[in-house]
Short mmCIF file of N, CA and C in Angstrom, two decimals:
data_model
loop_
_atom_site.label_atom_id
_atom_site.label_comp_id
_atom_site.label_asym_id
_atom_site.label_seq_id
_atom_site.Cartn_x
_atom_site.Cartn_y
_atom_site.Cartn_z
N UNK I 1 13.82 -41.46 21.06
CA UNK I 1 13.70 -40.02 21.24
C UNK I 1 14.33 -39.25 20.08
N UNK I 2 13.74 -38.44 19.70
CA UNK I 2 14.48 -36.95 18.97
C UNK I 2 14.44 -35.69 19.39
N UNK I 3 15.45 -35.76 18.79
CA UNK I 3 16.57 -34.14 19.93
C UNK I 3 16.73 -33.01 18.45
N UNK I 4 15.83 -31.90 18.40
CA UNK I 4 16.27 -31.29 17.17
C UNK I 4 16.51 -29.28 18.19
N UNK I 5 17.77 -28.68 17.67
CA UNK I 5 17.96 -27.70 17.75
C UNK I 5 18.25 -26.38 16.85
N UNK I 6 17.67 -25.38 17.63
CA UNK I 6 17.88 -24.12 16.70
C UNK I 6 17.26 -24.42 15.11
N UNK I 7 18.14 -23.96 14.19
CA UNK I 7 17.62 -24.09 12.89
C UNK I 7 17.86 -25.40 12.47
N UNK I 8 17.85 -26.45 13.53
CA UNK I 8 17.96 -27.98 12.63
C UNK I 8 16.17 -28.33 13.20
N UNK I 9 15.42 -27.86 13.64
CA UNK I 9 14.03 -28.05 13.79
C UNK I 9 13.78 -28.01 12.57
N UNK I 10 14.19 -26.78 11.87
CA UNK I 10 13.46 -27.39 10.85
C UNK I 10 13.58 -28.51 9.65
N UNK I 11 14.14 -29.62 10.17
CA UNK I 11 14.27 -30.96 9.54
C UNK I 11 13.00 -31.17 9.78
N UNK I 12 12.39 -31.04 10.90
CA UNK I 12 11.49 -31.94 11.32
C UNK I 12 10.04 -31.91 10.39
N UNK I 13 10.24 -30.83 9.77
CA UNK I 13 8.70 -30.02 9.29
C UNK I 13 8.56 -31.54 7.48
N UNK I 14 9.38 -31.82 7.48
CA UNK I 14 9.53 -32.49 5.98
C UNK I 14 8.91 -34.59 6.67
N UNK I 15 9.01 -34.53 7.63
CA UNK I 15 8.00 -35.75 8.34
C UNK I 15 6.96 -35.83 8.54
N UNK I 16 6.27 -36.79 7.45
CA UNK I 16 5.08 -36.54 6.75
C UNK I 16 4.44 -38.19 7.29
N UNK I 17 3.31 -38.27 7.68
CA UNK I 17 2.31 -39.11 7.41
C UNK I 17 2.06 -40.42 6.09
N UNK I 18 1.39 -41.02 5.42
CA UNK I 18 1.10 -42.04 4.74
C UNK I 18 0.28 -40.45 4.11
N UNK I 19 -0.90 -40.74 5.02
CA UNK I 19 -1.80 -39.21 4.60
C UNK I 19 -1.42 -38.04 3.85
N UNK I 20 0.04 -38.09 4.01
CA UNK I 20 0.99 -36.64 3.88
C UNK I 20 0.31 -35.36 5.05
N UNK I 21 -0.22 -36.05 6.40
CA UNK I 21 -0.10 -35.19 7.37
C UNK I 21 1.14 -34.92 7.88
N UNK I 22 1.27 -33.91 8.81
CA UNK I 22 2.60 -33.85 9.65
C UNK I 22 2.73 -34.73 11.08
N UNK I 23 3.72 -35.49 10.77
CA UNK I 23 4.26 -35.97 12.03
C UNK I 23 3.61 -35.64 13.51
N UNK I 24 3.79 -34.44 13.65
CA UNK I 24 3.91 -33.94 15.06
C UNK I 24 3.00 -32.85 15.09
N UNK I 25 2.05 -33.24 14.19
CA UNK I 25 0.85 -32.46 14.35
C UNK I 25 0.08 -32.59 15.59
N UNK I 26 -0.42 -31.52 16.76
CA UNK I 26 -0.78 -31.62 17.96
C UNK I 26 0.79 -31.46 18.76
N UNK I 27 1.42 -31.50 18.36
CA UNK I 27 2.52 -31.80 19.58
C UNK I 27 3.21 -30.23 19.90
N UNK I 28 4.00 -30.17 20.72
CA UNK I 28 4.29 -29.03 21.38
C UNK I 28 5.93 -28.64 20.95
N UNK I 29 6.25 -27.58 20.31
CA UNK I 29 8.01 -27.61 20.03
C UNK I 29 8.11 -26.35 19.91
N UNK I 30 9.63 -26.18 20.18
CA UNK I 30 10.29 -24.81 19.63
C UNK I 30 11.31 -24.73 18.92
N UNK I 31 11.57 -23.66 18.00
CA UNK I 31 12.83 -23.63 17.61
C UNK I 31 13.21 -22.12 17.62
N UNK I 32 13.61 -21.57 16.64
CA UNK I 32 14.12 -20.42 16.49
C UNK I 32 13.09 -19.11 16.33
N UNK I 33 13.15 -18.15 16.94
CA UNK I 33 11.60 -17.37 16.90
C UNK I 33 11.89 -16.51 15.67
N UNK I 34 10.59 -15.82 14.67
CA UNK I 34 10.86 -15.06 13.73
C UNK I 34 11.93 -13.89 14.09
N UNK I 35 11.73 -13.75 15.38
CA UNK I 35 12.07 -12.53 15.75
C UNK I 35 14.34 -12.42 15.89
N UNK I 36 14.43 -13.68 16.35
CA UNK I 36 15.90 -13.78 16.47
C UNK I 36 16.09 -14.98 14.45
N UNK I 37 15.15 -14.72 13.77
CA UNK I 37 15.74 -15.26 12.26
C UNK I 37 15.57 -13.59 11.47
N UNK I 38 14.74 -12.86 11.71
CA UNK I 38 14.90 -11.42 11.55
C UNK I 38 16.29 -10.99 11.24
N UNK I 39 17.17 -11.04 12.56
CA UNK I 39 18.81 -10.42 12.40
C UNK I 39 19.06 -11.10 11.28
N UNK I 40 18.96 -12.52 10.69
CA UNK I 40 20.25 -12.60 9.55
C UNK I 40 20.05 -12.38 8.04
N UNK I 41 21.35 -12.26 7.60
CA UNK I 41 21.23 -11.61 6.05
C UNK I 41 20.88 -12.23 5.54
N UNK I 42 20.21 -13.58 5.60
CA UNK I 42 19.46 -14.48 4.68
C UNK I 42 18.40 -14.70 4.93
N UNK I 43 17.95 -14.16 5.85
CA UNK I 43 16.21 -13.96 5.84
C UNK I 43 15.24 -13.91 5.65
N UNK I 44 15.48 -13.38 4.44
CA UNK I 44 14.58 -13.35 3.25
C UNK I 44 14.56 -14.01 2.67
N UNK I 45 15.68 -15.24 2.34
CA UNK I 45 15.82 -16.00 1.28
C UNK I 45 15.32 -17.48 1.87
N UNK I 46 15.31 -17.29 3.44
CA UNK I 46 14.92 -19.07 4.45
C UNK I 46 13.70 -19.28 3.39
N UNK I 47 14.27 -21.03 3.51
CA UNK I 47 13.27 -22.11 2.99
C UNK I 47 12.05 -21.93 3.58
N UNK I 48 12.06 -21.98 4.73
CA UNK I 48 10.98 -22.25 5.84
C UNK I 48 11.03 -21.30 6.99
N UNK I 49 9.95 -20.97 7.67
CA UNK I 49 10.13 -20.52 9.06
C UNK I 49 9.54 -21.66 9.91
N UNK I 50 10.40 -22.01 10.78
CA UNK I 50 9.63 -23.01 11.55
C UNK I 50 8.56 -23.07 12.56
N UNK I 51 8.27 -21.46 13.36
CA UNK I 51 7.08 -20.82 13.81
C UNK I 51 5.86 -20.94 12.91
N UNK I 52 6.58 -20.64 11.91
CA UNK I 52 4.64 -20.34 10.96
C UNK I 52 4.42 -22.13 10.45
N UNK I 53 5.70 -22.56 9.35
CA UNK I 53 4.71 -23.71 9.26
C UNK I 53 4.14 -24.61 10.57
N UNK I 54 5.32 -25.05 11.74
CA UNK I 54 4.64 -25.56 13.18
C UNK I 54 3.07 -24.86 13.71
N UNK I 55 3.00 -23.94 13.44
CA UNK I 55 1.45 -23.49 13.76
C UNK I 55 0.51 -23.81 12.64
N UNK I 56 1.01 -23.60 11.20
CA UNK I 56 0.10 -23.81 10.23
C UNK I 56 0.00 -24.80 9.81
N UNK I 57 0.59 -25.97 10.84
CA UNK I 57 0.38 -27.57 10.30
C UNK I 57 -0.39 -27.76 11.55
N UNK I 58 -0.57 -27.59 13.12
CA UNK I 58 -1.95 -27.82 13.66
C UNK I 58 -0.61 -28.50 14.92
N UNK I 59 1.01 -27.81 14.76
CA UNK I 59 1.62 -27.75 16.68
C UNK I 59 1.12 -26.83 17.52
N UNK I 60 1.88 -26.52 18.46
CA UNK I 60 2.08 -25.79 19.42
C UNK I 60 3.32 -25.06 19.38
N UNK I 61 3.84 -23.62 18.96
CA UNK I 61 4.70 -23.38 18.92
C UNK I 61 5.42 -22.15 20.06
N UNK I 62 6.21 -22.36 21.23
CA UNK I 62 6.58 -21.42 21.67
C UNK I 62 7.92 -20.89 21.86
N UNK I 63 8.07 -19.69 21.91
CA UNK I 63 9.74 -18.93 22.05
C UNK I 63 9.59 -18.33 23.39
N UNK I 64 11.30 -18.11 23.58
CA UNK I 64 11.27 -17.18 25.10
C UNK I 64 11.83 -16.23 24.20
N UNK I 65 12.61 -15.13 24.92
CA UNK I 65 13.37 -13.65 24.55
C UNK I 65 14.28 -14.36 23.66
N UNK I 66 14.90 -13.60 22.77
CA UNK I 66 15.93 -14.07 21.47
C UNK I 66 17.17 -14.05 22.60
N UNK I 67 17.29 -15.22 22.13
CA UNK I 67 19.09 -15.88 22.56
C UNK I 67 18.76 -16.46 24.43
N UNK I 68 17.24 -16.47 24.46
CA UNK I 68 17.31 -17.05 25.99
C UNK I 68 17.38 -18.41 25.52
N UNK I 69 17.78 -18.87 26.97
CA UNK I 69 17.49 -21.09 27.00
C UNK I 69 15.95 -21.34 26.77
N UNK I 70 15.89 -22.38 25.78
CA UNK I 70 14.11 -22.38 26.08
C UNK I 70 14.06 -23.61 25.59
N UNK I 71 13.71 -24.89 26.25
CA UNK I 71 13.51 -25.89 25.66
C UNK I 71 12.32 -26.76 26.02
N UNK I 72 12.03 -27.06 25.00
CA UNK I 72 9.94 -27.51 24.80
C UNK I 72 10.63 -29.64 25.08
N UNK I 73 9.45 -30.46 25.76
CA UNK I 73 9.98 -31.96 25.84
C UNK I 73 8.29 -32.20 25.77
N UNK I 74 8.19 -32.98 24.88
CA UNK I 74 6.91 -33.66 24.58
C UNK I 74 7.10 -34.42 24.06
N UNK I 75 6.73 -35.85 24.57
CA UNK I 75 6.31 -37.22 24.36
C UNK I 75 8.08 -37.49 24.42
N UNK I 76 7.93 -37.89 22.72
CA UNK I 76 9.64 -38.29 22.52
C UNK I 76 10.11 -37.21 21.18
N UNK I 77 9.87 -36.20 22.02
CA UNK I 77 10.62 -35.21 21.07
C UNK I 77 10.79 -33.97 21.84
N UNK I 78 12.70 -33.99 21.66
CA UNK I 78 13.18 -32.62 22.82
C UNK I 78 13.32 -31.60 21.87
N UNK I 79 12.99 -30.84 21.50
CA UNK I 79 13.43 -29.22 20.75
C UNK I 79 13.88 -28.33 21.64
N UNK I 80 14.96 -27.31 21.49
CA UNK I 80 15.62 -25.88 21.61
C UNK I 80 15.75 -24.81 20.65
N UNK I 81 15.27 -23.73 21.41
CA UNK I 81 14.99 -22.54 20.86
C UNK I 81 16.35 -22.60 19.53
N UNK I 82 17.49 -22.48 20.21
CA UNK I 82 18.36 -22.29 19.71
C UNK I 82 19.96 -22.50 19.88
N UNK I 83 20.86 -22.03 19.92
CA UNK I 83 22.05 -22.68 20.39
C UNK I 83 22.22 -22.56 21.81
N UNK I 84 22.03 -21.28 22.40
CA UNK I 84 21.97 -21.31 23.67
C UNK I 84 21.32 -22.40 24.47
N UNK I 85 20.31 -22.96 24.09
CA UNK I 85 19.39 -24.22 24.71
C UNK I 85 20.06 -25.58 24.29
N UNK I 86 20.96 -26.05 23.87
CA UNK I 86 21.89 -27.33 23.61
C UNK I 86 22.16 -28.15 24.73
N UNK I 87 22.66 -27.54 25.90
CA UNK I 87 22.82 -28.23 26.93
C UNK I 87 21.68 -28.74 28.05
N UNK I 88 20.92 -27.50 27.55
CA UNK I 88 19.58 -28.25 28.26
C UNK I 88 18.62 -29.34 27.38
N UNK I 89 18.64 -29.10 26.45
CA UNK I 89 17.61 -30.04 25.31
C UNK I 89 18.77 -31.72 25.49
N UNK I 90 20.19 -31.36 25.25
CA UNK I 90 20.75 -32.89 25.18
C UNK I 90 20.41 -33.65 26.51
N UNK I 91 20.50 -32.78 28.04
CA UNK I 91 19.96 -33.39 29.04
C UNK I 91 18.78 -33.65 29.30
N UNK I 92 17.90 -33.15 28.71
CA UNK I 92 16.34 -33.75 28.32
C UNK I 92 16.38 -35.08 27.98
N UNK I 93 17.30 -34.92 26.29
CA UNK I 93 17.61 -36.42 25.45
C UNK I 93 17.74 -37.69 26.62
N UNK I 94 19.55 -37.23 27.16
CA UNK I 94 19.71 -37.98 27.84
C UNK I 94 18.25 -39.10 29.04
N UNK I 95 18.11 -38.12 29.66
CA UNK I 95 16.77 -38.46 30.12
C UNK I 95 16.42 -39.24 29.89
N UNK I 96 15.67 -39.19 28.37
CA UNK I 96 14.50 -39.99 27.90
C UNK I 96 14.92 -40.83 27.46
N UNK I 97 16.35 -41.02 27.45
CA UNK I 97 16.94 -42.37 27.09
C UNK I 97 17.57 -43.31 28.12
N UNK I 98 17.55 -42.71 29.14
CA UNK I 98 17.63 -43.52 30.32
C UNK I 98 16.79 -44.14 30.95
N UNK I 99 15.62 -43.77 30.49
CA UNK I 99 14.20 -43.95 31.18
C UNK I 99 13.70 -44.84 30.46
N UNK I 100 14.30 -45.97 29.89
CA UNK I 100 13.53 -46.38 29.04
C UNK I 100 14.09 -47.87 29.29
#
């Protein structure tokens, strides 16, 4: 299983295929919405947004309200919106590692 949160989702976007497709193309995740990466003073300067490339590589990308719990579990991969969602995404993890 992988467990990625808040702005560490976007590690995930650099897992590439043989093809140089994306990983987790089709698959369902969230991380941080434009809307709560808006507030910070480096905003302008982010590498990546992880909403636009996750949609413009062919995921599923959804957010709840900025700073709610929101955590996406598909296949073997747990994502959270953001810090607030930590305790729910690691008990996802947990989960899927018990289940196995």
């Amino acid at each position: 299983p992988i467990c990625a949160i808040g702005n560490g989702v976007a590690a995930l976007c650099c897992a590439t295929n043989e093809d140089k497709s994306w990983v987790f193309q089709e698959y369902s995740l969230t991380g941080p919405s434009v809307y709560e990466l808006v507030r910070l003073s480096s905003f302008a300067s982010l590498p990546i947004i992880v909403e636009d490339f996750s949609k413009d590589s062919g995921a599923t990308f959804s957010a709840s309200k900025v700073d709610a719990v929101h955590v996406v579990l598909d296949r073997h991969l747990v994502t959270g919106q953001n810090e607030n969602s930590t305790v729910a995404a690691v008990q996802n993890l947990i989960f899927l590692c018990n289940g196995r």
